Coordinates of C-alpha atoms and ligand atoms in Angstrom, one line a residue:
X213 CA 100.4 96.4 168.8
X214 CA 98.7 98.5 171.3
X215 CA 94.2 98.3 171.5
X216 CA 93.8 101.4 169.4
X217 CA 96.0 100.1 166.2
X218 CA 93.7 99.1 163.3
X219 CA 94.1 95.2 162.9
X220 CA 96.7 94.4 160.1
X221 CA 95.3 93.9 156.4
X222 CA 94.7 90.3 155.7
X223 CA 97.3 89.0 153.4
X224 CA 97.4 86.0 151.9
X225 CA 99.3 83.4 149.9
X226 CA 99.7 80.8 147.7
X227 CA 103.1 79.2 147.5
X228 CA 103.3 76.4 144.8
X229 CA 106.6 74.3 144.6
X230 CA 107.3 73.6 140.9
X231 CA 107.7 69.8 140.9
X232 CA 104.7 69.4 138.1
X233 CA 102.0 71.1 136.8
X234 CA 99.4 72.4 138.7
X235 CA 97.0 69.4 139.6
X236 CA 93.1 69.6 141.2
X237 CA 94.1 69.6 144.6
X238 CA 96.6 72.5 144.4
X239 CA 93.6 74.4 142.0
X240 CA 91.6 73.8 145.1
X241 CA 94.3 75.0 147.6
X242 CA 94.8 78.0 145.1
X243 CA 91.1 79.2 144.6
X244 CA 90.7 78.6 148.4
X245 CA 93.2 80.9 149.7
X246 CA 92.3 83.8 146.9
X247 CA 88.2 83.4 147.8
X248 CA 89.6 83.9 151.3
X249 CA 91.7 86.9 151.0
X250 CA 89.0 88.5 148.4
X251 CA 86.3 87.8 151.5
X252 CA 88.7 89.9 153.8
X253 CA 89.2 92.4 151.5
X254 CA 92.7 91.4 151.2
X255 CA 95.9 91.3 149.3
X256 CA 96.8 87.8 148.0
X257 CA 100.2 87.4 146.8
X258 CA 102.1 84.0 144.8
X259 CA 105.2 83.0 145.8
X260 CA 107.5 80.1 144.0
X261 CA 108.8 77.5 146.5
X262 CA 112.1 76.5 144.3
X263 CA 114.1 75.9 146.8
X264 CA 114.9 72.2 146.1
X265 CA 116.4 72.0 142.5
X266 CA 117.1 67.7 142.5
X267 CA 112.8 68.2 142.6
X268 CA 112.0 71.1 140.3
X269 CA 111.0 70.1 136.7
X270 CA 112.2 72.8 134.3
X271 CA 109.3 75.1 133.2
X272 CA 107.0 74.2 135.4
X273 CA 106.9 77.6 137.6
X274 CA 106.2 79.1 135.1
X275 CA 103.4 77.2 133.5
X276 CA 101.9 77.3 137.3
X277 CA 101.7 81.1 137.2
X278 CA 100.4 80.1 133.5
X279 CA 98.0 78.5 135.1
X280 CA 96.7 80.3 137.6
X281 CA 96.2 83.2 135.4
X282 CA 94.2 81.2 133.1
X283 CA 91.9 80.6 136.4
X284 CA 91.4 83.9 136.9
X285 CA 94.2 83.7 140.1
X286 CA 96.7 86.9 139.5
X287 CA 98.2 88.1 142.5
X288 CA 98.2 91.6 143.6
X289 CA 101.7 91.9 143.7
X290 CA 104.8 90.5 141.9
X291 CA 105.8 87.0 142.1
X292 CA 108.4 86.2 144.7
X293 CA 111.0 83.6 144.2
X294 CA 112.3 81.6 147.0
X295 CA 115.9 80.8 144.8
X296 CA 116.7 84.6 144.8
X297 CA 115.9 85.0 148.9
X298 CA 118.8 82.8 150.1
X299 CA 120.5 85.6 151.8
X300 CA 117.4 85.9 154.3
X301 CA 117.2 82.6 154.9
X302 CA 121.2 82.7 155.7
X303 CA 120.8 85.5 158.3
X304 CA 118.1 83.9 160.0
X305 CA 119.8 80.5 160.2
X306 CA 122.7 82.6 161.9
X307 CA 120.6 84.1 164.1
X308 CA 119.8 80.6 165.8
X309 CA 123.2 79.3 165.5
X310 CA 124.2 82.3 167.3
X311 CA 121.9 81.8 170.1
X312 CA 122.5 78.2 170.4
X313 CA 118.7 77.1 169.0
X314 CA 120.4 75.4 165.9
X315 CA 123.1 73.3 166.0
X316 CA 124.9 71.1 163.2
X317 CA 124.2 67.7 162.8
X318 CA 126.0 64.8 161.1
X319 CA 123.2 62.1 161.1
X320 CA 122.5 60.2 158.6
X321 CA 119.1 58.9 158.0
X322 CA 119.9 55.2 158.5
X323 CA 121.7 56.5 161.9
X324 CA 118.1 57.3 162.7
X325 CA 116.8 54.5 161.3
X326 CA 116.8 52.8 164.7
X327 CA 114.6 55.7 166.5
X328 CA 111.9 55.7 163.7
X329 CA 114.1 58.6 161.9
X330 CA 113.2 61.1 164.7
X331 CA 116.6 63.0 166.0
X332 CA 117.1 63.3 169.6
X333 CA 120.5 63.5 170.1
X334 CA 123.5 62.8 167.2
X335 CA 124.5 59.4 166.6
X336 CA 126.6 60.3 163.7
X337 CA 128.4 57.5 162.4
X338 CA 130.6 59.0 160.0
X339 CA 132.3 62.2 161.9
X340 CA 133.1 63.8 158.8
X341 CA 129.9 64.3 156.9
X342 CA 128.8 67.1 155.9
X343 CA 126.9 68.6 158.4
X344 CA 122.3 69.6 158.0
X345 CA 121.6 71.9 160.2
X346 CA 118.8 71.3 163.2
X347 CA 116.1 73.6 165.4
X348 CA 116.5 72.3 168.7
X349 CA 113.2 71.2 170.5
X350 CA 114.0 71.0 174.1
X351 CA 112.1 67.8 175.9
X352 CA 108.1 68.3 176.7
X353 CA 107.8 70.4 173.8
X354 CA 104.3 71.0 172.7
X355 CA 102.9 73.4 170.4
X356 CA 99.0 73.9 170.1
X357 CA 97.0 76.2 167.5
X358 CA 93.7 76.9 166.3
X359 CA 92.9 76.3 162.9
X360 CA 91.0 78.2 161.2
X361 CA 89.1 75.3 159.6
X362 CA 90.3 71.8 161.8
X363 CA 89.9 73.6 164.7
X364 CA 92.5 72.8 167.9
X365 CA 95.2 70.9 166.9
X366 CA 98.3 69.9 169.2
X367 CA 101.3 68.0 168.6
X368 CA 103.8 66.9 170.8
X369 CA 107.2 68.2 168.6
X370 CA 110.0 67.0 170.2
X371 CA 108.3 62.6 170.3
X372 CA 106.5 63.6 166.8
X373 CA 109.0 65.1 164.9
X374 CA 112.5 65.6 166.7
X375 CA 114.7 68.5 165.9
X376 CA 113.8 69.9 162.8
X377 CA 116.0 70.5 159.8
X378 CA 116.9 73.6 158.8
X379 CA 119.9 73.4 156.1
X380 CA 119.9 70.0 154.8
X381 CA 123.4 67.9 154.8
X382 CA 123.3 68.7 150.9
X383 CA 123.3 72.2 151.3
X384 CA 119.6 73.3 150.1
X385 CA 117.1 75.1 152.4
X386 CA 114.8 73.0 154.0
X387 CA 111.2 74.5 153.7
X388 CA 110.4 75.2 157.1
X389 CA 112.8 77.7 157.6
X390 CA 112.1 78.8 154.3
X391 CA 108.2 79.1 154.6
X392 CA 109.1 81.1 158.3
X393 CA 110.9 83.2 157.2
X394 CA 109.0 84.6 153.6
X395 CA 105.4 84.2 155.0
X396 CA 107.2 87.0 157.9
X397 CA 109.1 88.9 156.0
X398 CA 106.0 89.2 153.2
X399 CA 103.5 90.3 156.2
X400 CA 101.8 87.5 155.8
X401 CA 98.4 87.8 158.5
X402 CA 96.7 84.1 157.1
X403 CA 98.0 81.2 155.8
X404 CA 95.7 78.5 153.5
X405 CA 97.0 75.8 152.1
X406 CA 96.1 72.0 152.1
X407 CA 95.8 69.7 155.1
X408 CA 99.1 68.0 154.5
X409 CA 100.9 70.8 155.8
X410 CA 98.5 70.6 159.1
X411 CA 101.5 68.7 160.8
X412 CA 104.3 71.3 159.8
X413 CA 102.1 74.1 161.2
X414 CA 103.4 73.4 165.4
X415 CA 107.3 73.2 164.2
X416 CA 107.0 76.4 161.9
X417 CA 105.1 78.0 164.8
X418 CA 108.1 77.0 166.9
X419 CA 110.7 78.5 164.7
X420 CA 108.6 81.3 164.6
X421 CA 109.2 81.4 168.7
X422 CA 112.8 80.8 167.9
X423 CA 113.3 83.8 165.4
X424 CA 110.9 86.0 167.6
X425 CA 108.4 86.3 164.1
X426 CA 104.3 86.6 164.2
X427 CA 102.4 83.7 164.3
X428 CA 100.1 84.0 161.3
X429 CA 96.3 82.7 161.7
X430 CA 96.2 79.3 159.8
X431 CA 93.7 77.3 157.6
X432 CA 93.7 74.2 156.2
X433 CA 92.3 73.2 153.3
X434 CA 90.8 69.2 153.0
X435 CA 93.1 67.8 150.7
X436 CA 92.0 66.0 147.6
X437 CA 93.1 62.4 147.4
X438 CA 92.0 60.4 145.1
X439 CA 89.7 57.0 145.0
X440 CA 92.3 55.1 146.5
X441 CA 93.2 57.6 149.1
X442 CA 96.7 58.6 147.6
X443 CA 97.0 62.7 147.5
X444 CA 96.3 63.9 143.8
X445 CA 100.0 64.8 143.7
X446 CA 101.6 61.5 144.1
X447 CA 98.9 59.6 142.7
X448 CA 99.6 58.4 138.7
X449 CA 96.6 60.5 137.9
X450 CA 97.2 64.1 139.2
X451 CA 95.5 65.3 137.1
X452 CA 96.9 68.4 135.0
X453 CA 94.0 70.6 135.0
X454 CA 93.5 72.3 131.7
X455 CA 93.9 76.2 131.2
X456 CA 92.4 75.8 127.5
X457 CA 89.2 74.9 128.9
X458 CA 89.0 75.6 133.0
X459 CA 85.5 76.3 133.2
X460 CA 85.0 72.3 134.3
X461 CA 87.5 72.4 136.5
X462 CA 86.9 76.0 138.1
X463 CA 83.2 74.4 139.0
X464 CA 84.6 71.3 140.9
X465 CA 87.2 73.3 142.9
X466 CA 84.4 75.4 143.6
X467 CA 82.3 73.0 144.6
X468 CA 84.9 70.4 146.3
X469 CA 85.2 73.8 148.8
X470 CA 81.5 73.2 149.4
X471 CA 80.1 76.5 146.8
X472 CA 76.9 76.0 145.7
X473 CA 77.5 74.7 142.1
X474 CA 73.5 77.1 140.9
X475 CA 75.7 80.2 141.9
X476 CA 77.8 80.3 139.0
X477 CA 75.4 78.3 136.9
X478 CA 75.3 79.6 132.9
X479 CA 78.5 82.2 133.6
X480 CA 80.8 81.9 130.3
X481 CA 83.9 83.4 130.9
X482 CA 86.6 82.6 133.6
X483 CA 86.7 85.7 134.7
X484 CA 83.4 86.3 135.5
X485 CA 83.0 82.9 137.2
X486 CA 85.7 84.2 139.4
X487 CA 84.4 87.4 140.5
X488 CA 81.2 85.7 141.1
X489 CA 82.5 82.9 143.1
X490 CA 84.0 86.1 145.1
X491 CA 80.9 87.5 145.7
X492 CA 78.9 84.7 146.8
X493 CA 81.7 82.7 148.3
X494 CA 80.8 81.7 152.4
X495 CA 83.9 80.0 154.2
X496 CA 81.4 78.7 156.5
X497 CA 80.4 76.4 153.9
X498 CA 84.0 75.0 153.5
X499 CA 84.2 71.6 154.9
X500 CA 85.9 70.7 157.7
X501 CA 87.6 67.6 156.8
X502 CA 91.2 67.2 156.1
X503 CA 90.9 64.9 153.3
X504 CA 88.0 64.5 150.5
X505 CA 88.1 62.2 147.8
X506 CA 88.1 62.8 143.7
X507 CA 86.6 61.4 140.9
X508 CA 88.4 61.7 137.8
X509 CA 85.9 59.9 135.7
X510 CA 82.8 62.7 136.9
X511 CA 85.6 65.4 137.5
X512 CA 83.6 66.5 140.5
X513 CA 84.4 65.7 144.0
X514 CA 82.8 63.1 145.8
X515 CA 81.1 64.2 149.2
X516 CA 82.1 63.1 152.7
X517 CA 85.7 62.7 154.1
X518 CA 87.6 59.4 153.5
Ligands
LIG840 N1 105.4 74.8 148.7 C1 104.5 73.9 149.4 C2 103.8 72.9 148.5 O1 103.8 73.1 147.3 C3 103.4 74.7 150.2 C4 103.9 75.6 151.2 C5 102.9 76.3 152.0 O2 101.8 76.6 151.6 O3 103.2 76.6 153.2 O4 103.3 72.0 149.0

């Protein structure tokens, strides 16, 4: 890009894996990353992580979109599915074969067991497994961003996470690789999502080194946990938020992203709400924690960072 090219159009996504239905926290994560891309101008596009079948519940990708739509979230483009981009992730994973940045691995996790899981070297016991696929990350490797919300985060990738799998020993995508490659090949320019993907962000930004992709600008999202600190997701209560009536729910994600609650006071319909919230939405207000706690009971979130 050269000084007198116009800066690229803010795109945006959302990129739900269908293991459930749709819970507070990923309503949060959803309406967060749509106000975003509506502030910008933006496109903000939906795309269907169901890339790890043993973990997918039948139905539920489509009861997301479902949902989502019901919220007043439709993407200004058509859904992508991850299952029917396998050939892109294939090229890409040759790519780093080819240049010696991937390399197959027969590990098993209780072969790692001993060095905390991390992989530094193989220690396959069993020669003849079938092989996951692994990023290398040399020694000393340290990846640093700025968040968009968190601010400077660094991570030391090769003691923190080891080299990163790319095909897993059974033969499905890992997401990494995955999320590299769609949020490039789908022009991606911003990534919002929750804070639990804060730690994946320095090993996708070194795949994205490794494949010679943009580095999107990232923001993370506080994610919702609930009173006991467990995310929403994994909690017994996640919470299935309800399409029939998401006025209650729109309101707290809404708020739980630190909206004034008066500025969609008395507004009936869905879609009004929405288009309001995108007209007085300030992501200056967002709060810049990485995790914020939940009360079922009031079905409001509770202020302050836990
Ligand atoms: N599919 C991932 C999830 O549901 C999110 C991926 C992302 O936003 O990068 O947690």
């Amino acid at each position: 890009m050269t000084a007198n090219d116009p800066p690229p159009h803010y795109r945006g996504r959302f990129a739900p894996s269908p293991t459930g239905r749709l819970h507070f926290g990923s309503l949060v994560a959803a309406l967060g990353s749509w106000l975003l891309a509506r502030h910008h101008a933006g496109t903000w596009l939906v795309r269907v992580e169901d890339l790890d079948p043993p973990r997918e519940v039948p139905g539920a990708a489509q009861r997301q979109l479902d949902t989502l739509a019901a919220f007043g979230l439709v993407p200004d483009a058509p859904v992508v599915w991850q299952s029917a981009r396998q050939d892109l992730y294939a090229t890409a994973l040759t790519r780093l074969l080819d240049d010696g940045s991937a390399f197959e691995c027969r590990c098993s996790r209780s072969d790692l067991a001993a060095a905390g899981g991390i992989h530094r070297a193989c220690v396959a016991s069993d020669p003849v497994r079938a092989p996951a696929i692994r990023l290398r990350v040399p020694d000393g490797t340290r990846v640093a961003f700025e968040d968009g919300l968190q601010g400077a985060v660094e991570q030391q990738v090769d003691r923190e996470v080891g080299d990163v799998v790319l095909r897993r020993a059974d033969g499905f995508w890992a997401y990494q690789l995955a999320v590299v490659v769609d949020d490039a090949d789908q022009g991606i320019t911003d990534v919002v999502r929750g804070a639990d993907l804060l730690d994946s962000t320095p090993r996708q930004i070194l795949l994205q080194r490794a494949l010679g992709l943009p580095t999107p600008r990232y923001l993370h999202l506080p994610l919702i946990v609930d009173a006991q600190g467990q995310k929403l997701s994994k909690s017994m209560a996640s919470l299935p938020i309800d399409d029939d009536a998401p006025m209650p729910a729109l309101l707290a994600a809404w708020q739980a992203l630190g909206q004034p609650v008066e500025r969609l006071a008395g507004i009936g319909s869905v879609s009004a709400a929405v288009q309001a919230a995108a007209r007085g939405f300030r992501p200056d207000r967002l709060p810049k924690v990485t995790c914020m706690t939940f009360a079922a009971s009031h079905n409001k979130p509770v202020a302050g960072a836990v």
